[in-house]
Amino acid sequence: MDYDVVILTVNRPEVLKVSIPLILSQNRIPVRLIIVDASEDHSRTHASVIEAVGSCPIDLKILHSPGSSITLARNIGLEHVISPVVMYPDDDALWWPGVAEAIMRIYERDEEGDIGGVCGRETMEPPPEVHLAKHGGNKMRISDRIRQRIERVRHKFDNRFCPDPLWVYGKSRWNVRPVPGWLSNENAKLVEYMGGTRMSFRTKILREFGGFDEDLGRFIGWASCEDADASFKILQKYLIVGAHNAEVFHYKAPARRAGGFKLGFIILFNRAYVISHYAQQGSVERRAVKRFGAYKLLLYMLVVHTAFGRERVRGTFRALQLMDKLLEARPEQLRQRYLELCQQNIGPGK
């Protein structure tokens, strides 16, 4: 079975020189590599991709996205996919050896067609022989390194005392199909949803469900919860699996996604929108959204010593104030209400 890779990138030409060779050095390389670029200097990105690909015999497409919306770019890339599986690594996702093999083995063993998506496992260490320091212009922030280290511990705390409603909903869909008995032999298990930097899908199924929701990236470009939304589409009929042998290091090259107010608002408001779309009225997921939002607000208040931190608190608080307008909306009202409230609070869409 073949696969294609779609990479979205914005102003990170040096990072592509690290991430692309790791994909092309897998023991199973993609049939097609599709780069969707929304950089200010497209020619520089183009040159970096050509250098990174080198003499590798691969079908390469370099596309220029008309905007910076990540969901729009994902769908542009999907239009050019020709293989039965599509993988969506971020431009700063660094694959360990064996990622492609571990993921594709699961698709190939799924003879019943129960699995619609497979994701890798995020690791805390970069692949061997990768020297990030030489790319000084994109040095990873110390704060991001610390955050990665404590993330797993914090998630355990969150899941026990204030679970993310996205995780709660995703887990509720694990009975949509029988669980293949051979998953444990592949060191794989069901997951609630796939993180955006480690996603892969059966191409036909992703297209069947309409690809990615472009509304989620309409207002700040970066699309919080678009990975969960795409996963939940698949989970309506199919299973999603995490391949623990497919290790991916998220480099997290520094980039400011948006101002503090917009970022705080959209992270919480998109979460409420996605939950409102999939979870039924009165469900545990809907009840958990406001509690989770209040918890995030408390966490953000610990870092109000910066202007960005204070603005993020303001944006999160505003999303909390408006959340009921989404949670109480009828299905036919939901999308328009979401767009109107975002327009009123964080400005025109992209």
Short mmCIF file of C-alpha atoms in Angstrom, two decimals:
data_model
loop_
_atom_site.label_atom_id
_atom_site.label_comp_id
_atom_site.label_asym_id
_atom_site.label_seq_id
_atom_site.Cartn_x
_atom_site.Cartn_y
_atom_site.Cartn_z
CA MET A 1 0.00 0.00 0.00
CA ASP A 2 1.29 3.46 -0.93
CA TYR A 3 1.08 6.77 0.90
CA ASP A 4 1.53 10.47 0.15
CA VAL A 5 2.75 13.19 2.49
CA VAL A 6 1.23 16.67 2.74
CA ILE A 7 3.26 19.32 4.58
CA LEU A 8 1.95 22.80 5.30
CA THR A 9 4.54 25.46 5.94
CA VAL A 10 4.73 29.16 6.74
CA ASN A 11 8.08 30.98 6.95
CA ARG A 12 10.14 27.97 8.07
CA PRO A 13 12.48 27.19 5.16
CA GLU A 14 15.38 26.09 7.38
CA VAL A 15 13.28 23.62 9.36
CA LEU A 16 12.19 21.92 6.14
CA LYS A 17 15.83 21.07 5.49
CA VAL A 18 15.68 18.95 8.65
CA SER A 19 12.21 17.43 8.50
CA ILE A 20 11.97 16.48 4.81
CA PRO A 21 15.18 14.38 4.66
CA LEU A 22 13.93 12.36 7.65
CA ILE A 23 10.77 11.50 5.71
CA LEU A 24 12.71 10.62 2.58
CA SER A 25 15.17 8.42 4.50
CA GLN A 26 12.42 6.10 5.77
CA ASN A 27 12.59 2.51 4.59
CA ARG A 28 9.24 3.23 2.91
CA ILE A 29 9.13 6.62 1.26
CA PRO A 30 5.98 8.34 0.00
CA VAL A 31 4.92 8.20 -3.62
CA ARG A 32 4.21 11.93 -3.61
CA LEU A 33 5.41 14.79 -1.40
CA ILE A 34 3.07 17.77 -1.47
CA ILE A 35 4.25 21.05 0.05
CA VAL A 36 1.60 23.72 0.60
CA ASP A 37 3.40 26.98 1.32
CA ALA A 38 1.89 30.20 2.68
CA SER A 39 5.21 31.93 3.36
CA GLU A 40 5.86 35.58 2.68
CA ASP A 41 8.86 34.56 0.56
CA HIS A 42 7.65 31.58 -1.44
CA SER A 43 10.81 31.45 -3.54
CA ARG A 44 12.95 30.85 -0.44
CA THR A 45 10.71 28.01 0.71
CA HIS A 46 10.76 26.53 -2.79
CA ALA A 47 14.56 26.56 -2.83
CA SER A 48 14.75 24.92 0.60
CA VAL A 49 12.39 22.13 -0.45
CA ILE A 50 14.38 21.44 -3.62
CA GLU A 51 17.58 21.29 -1.58
CA ALA A 52 16.00 19.00 1.04
CA VAL A 53 14.61 16.58 -1.56
CA GLY A 54 17.87 16.43 -3.49
CA SER A 55 18.06 13.54 -5.91
CA CYS A 56 15.34 11.45 -4.22
CA PRO A 57 13.11 9.89 -6.90
CA ILE A 58 9.80 11.20 -5.65
CA ASP A 59 6.83 12.93 -7.24
CA LEU A 60 7.16 16.43 -5.78
CA LYS A 61 4.53 19.15 -5.81
CA ILE A 62 5.18 22.60 -4.32
CA LEU A 63 2.00 24.67 -4.09
CA HIS A 64 1.52 28.28 -3.03
CA SER A 65 -1.45 28.69 -0.68
CA PRO A 66 -3.50 31.87 -1.17
CA GLY A 67 -3.76 32.37 2.61
CA SER A 68 -2.31 31.30 5.92
CA SER A 69 -5.27 29.18 7.07
CA ILE A 70 -3.97 25.77 8.06
CA THR A 71 -7.28 24.04 7.32
CA LEU A 72 -7.50 25.58 3.86
CA ALA A 73 -3.93 24.47 3.16
CA ARG A 74 -4.66 20.92 4.35
CA ASN A 75 -7.57 20.70 1.92
CA ILE A 76 -5.50 22.14 -0.93
CA GLY A 77 -2.95 19.40 -0.34
CA LEU A 78 -5.66 16.73 -0.16
CA GLU A 79 -6.79 17.61 -3.68
CA HIS A 80 -3.40 16.45 -5.02
CA VAL A 81 -3.13 13.18 -3.08
CA ILE A 82 -3.08 10.07 -5.28
CA SER A 83 -2.28 7.29 -2.79
CA PRO A 84 -4.76 5.42 -0.57
CA VAL A 85 -3.16 6.86 2.59
CA VAL A 86 -2.22 10.48 3.30
CA MET A 87 0.05 11.58 6.13
CA TYR A 88 0.04 15.13 7.51
CA PRO A 89 3.25 15.87 9.43
CA ASP A 90 3.87 19.47 10.47
CA ASP A 91 6.81 21.20 8.85
CA ASP A 92 8.65 20.88 12.19
CA ALA A 93 7.71 17.24 12.85
CA LEU A 94 10.86 15.12 12.92
CA TRP A 95 10.31 11.44 12.12
CA TRP A 96 12.35 8.74 13.79
CA PRO A 97 13.34 5.77 11.60
CA GLY A 98 10.47 3.35 11.09
CA VAL A 99 7.58 5.83 11.35
CA ALA A 100 6.17 5.09 7.90
CA GLU A 101 6.58 1.33 8.29
CA ALA A 102 4.80 1.25 11.67
CA ILE A 103 1.85 3.27 10.40
CA MET A 104 1.48 1.51 7.06
CA ARG A 105 1.63 -1.96 8.66
CA ILE A 106 -1.54 -1.11 10.59
CA TYR A 107 -3.39 -0.01 7.47
CA GLU A 108 -2.24 -3.13 5.61
CA ARG A 109 -3.28 -5.50 8.41
CA ASP A 110 -6.72 -3.86 8.60
CA GLU A 111 -8.33 -6.16 6.05
CA GLU A 112 -11.83 -5.43 7.37
CA GLY A 113 -11.48 -1.68 6.82
CA ASP A 114 -12.27 -0.80 10.45
CA ILE A 115 -9.50 1.80 10.82
CA GLY A 116 -9.84 5.23 9.24
CA GLY A 117 -6.82 6.97 10.73
CA VAL A 118 -3.46 6.15 12.33
CA CYS A 119 -1.21 8.54 14.24
CA GLY A 120 2.34 8.35 15.50
CA ARG A 121 3.49 8.78 19.09
CA GLU A 122 5.13 12.01 20.18
CA THR A 123 8.53 11.49 21.76
CA MET A 124 10.56 13.92 23.85
CA GLU A 125 13.84 13.37 22.01
CA PRO A 126 14.81 14.22 18.42
CA PRO A 127 15.88 11.41 16.10
CA PRO A 128 19.53 10.31 16.21
CA GLU A 129 21.99 12.24 14.07
CA VAL A 130 19.73 15.30 14.00
CA HIS A 131 21.61 18.42 15.05
CA LEU A 132 19.08 21.17 15.65
CA ALA A 133 21.60 23.70 16.94
CA LYS A 134 23.03 24.40 13.51
CA HIS A 135 19.70 25.92 12.53
CA GLY A 136 20.17 28.78 14.96
CA GLY A 137 17.52 30.95 13.37
CA ASN A 138 14.89 28.43 14.44
CA LYS A 139 16.23 27.37 17.83
CA MET A 140 13.54 25.81 19.97
CA ARG A 141 12.53 27.93 22.95
CA ILE A 142 13.50 26.67 26.39
CA SER A 143 9.90 27.18 27.50
CA ASP A 144 8.70 24.80 24.77
CA ARG A 145 11.23 22.17 25.82
CA ILE A 146 10.11 22.42 29.45
CA ARG A 147 6.46 22.28 28.42
CA GLN A 148 7.06 19.11 26.40
CA ARG A 149 8.74 17.47 29.40
CA ILE A 150 5.90 18.12 31.83
CA GLU A 151 3.06 17.64 29.34
CA ARG A 152 2.54 13.94 30.00
CA VAL A 153 2.43 14.44 33.77
CA ARG A 154 -0.01 17.32 33.41
CA HIS A 155 -2.25 15.30 31.09
CA LYS A 156 -2.54 12.61 33.75
CA PHE A 157 -3.59 15.25 36.25
CA ASP A 158 -6.02 16.83 33.79
CA ASN A 159 -7.63 13.52 32.86
CA ARG A 160 -8.28 12.71 36.49
CA PHE A 161 -9.50 16.03 37.84
CA CYS A 162 -10.54 18.14 34.84
CA PRO A 163 -10.68 16.03 31.68
CA ASP A 164 -10.54 17.67 28.28
CA PRO A 165 -14.00 17.23 26.70
CA LEU A 166 -12.31 16.35 23.42
CA TRP A 167 -10.70 13.32 25.03
CA VAL A 168 -13.98 12.38 26.71
CA TYR A 169 -15.89 12.48 23.42
CA GLY A 170 -13.22 10.65 21.45
CA LYS A 171 -13.13 7.80 23.95
CA SER A 172 -16.91 7.49 23.77
CA ARG A 173 -16.56 6.48 20.08
CA TRP A 174 -14.33 3.48 20.70
CA ASN A 175 -17.26 1.10 20.29
CA VAL A 176 -18.15 2.29 16.79
CA ARG A 177 -16.51 -0.87 15.38
CA PRO A 178 -14.99 -4.07 16.75
CA VAL A 179 -11.43 -3.55 17.98
CA PRO A 180 -8.96 -5.64 15.93
CA GLY A 181 -7.36 -8.27 18.12
CA TRP A 182 -3.96 -7.88 16.47
CA LEU A 183 -3.41 -4.24 17.50
CA SER A 184 -1.32 -5.13 20.54
CA ASN A 185 1.01 -7.17 18.32
CA GLU A 186 1.80 -3.94 16.47
CA ASN A 187 2.29 -2.00 19.73
CA ALA A 188 -0.78 0.04 18.87
CA LYS A 189 -4.02 0.99 20.60
CA LEU A 190 -7.13 3.09 20.09
CA VAL A 191 -6.78 6.85 20.64
CA GLU A 192 -9.32 9.56 21.37
CA TYR A 193 -8.13 11.73 18.50
CA MET A 194 -4.96 12.41 16.52
CA GLY A 195 -2.66 15.31 17.30
CA GLY A 196 -2.23 17.64 14.33
CA THR A 197 1.45 16.97 13.79
CA ARG A 198 1.10 13.16 13.63
CA MET A 199 -2.08 12.51 11.61
CA SER A 200 -2.68 10.08 8.78
CA PHE A 201 -5.91 9.01 7.10
CA ARG A 202 -7.30 6.69 4.50
CA THR A 203 -7.61 9.21 1.68
CA LYS A 204 -10.99 8.01 0.47
CA ILE A 205 -12.51 8.27 3.95
CA LEU A 206 -11.13 11.76 4.64
CA ARG A 207 -12.56 12.94 1.33
CA GLU A 208 -15.85 11.21 2.07
CA PHE A 209 -16.22 13.36 5.19
CA GLY A 210 -15.30 16.58 3.40
CA GLY A 211 -11.70 17.00 4.55
CA PHE A 212 -10.91 19.67 7.16
CA ASP A 213 -13.31 22.31 8.46
CA GLU A 214 -11.96 25.54 6.99
CA ASP A 215 -14.01 27.66 9.39
CA LEU A 216 -11.75 26.59 12.26
CA GLY A 217 -8.77 28.34 10.65
CA ARG A 218 -10.67 31.28 9.20
CA PHE A 219 -9.92 33.88 11.87
CA ILE A 220 -6.28 33.50 12.90
CA GLY A 221 -4.87 31.09 10.31
CA TRP A 222 -3.79 28.54 12.90
CA ALA A 223 -6.76 26.28 13.53
CA SER A 224 -7.13 25.11 17.11
CA CYS A 225 -8.96 21.75 17.37
CA GLU A 226 -9.00 21.10 13.63
CA ASP A 227 -7.20 17.82 14.34
CA ALA A 228 -9.89 16.74 16.81
CA ASP A 229 -12.64 17.78 14.41
CA ALA A 230 -11.14 15.74 11.56
CA SER A 231 -10.67 12.79 13.91
CA PHE A 232 -14.27 12.98 15.11
CA LYS A 233 -15.52 12.92 11.53
CA ILE A 234 -13.69 9.63 11.06
CA LEU A 235 -14.89 8.32 14.44
CA GLN A 236 -18.49 8.50 13.31
CA LYS A 237 -17.91 5.28 11.35
CA TYR A 238 -14.32 4.13 11.84
CA LEU A 239 -11.64 3.61 14.49
CA ILE A 240 -8.53 5.72 15.03
CA VAL A 241 -5.34 4.03 16.18
CA GLY A 242 -2.08 5.23 17.71
CA ALA A 243 1.06 3.43 16.50
CA HIS A 244 3.53 3.55 19.39
CA ASN A 245 6.38 2.35 17.17
CA ALA A 246 5.98 5.47 15.01
CA GLU A 247 7.91 8.03 17.07
CA VAL A 248 7.72 11.71 16.13
CA PHE A 249 9.55 14.61 17.76
CA HIS A 250 7.75 17.94 17.49
CA TYR A 251 10.49 20.49 17.04
CA LYS A 252 8.07 23.39 17.64
CA ALA A 253 10.03 26.02 15.77
CA PRO A 254 9.26 29.40 17.37
CA ALA A 255 6.37 31.27 15.79
CA ARG A 256 3.72 33.55 17.23
CA ARG A 257 0.42 32.15 15.98
CA ALA A 258 -1.61 35.23 16.91
CA GLY A 259 -1.97 37.93 19.53
CA GLY A 260 -2.74 36.88 23.07
CA PHE A 261 -6.42 37.83 23.02
CA LYS A 262 -7.15 36.07 19.74
CA LEU A 263 -5.20 33.00 20.75
CA GLY A 264 -6.86 32.67 24.15
CA PHE A 265 -10.27 33.17 22.57
CA ILE A 266 -9.92 30.75 19.67
CA ILE A 267 -8.35 27.89 21.66
CA LEU A 268 -11.36 27.70 23.95
CA PHE A 269 -14.06 28.82 21.53
CA ASN A 270 -13.06 26.30 18.86
CA ARG A 271 -13.15 23.57 21.47
CA ALA A 272 -16.69 24.57 22.45
CA TYR A 273 -17.68 24.69 18.77
CA VAL A 274 -16.36 21.21 18.02
CA ILE A 275 -18.01 19.73 21.10
CA SER A 276 -21.29 21.49 20.23
CA HIS A 277 -21.12 19.97 16.76
CA TYR A 278 -20.63 16.34 17.84
CA ALA A 279 -21.83 15.88 21.44
CA GLN A 280 -25.54 15.79 22.21
CA GLN A 281 -27.37 18.32 24.37
CA GLY A 282 -26.99 17.44 28.04
CA SER A 283 -23.97 15.19 27.40
CA VAL A 284 -21.05 14.91 29.78
CA GLU A 285 -18.80 16.48 27.12
CA ARG A 286 -20.90 19.63 26.93
CA ARG A 287 -20.96 19.91 30.70
CA ALA A 288 -17.19 19.52 30.78
CA VAL A 289 -16.42 22.35 28.35
CA LYS A 290 -17.03 25.25 30.72
CA ARG A 291 -15.25 23.51 33.59
CA PHE A 292 -12.26 22.83 31.35
CA GLY A 293 -12.31 26.45 30.15
CA ALA A 294 -12.28 27.75 33.73
CA TYR A 295 -9.35 25.46 34.49
CA LYS A 296 -7.40 26.78 31.48
CA LEU A 297 -8.14 30.33 32.61
CA LEU A 298 -6.64 29.59 36.02
CA LEU A 299 -3.52 28.16 34.38
CA TYR A 300 -3.14 31.19 32.14
CA MET A 301 -3.49 33.52 35.12
CA LEU A 302 -0.24 32.10 36.49
CA VAL A 303 1.67 33.80 33.66
CA VAL A 304 0.13 37.28 33.55
CA HIS A 305 3.51 38.95 34.06
CA THR A 306 3.72 39.53 30.28
CA ALA A 307 1.48 41.60 28.03
CA PHE A 308 0.81 38.51 25.91
CA GLY A 309 -0.18 36.51 29.00
CA ARG A 310 -2.61 39.19 30.16
CA GLU A 311 -4.21 39.39 26.73
CA ARG A 312 -4.53 35.62 26.58
CA VAL A 313 -6.40 35.68 29.90
CA ARG A 314 -8.75 38.34 28.50
CA GLY A 315 -9.42 36.27 25.38
CA THR A 316 -10.06 33.08 27.35
CA PHE A 317 -12.41 34.89 29.72
CA ARG A 318 -14.33 36.34 26.79
CA ALA A 319 -14.72 32.88 25.24
CA LEU A 320 -16.04 31.60 28.56
CA GLN A 321 -18.61 34.40 28.65
CA LEU A 322 -19.90 33.53 25.17
CA MET A 323 -19.68 29.75 25.34
CA ASP A 324 -23.32 29.16 26.23
CA LYS A 325 -24.36 30.82 22.96
CA LEU A 326 -22.71 27.91 21.14
CA LEU A 327 -23.70 25.17 23.55
CA GLU A 328 -27.36 26.21 23.42
CA ALA A 329 -27.54 26.66 19.63
CA ARG A 330 -29.61 24.30 17.52
CA PRO A 331 -27.62 22.29 14.95
CA GLU A 332 -28.85 24.42 12.04
CA GLN A 333 -27.81 27.61 13.89
CA LEU A 334 -24.42 26.50 15.13
CA ARG A 335 -22.09 27.37 12.24
CA GLN A 336 -23.55 30.83 11.63
CA ARG A 337 -23.51 31.67 15.32
CA TYR A 338 -19.88 30.57 15.61
CA LEU A 339 -18.84 32.71 12.64
CA GLU A 340 -20.75 35.75 13.90
CA LEU A 341 -19.31 35.59 17.41
CA CYS A 342 -15.76 35.16 16.11
CA GLN A 343 -16.27 38.05 13.71
CA GLN A 344 -17.55 40.29 16.51
CA ASN A 345 -14.77 39.43 18.97
CA ILE A 346 -11.57 38.76 17.03
CA GLY A 347 -12.14 40.53 13.74
CA PRO A 348 -12.56 39.60 10.07
CA GLY A 349 -11.67 36.16 8.84
CA LYS A 350 -8.76 35.43 6.52
#
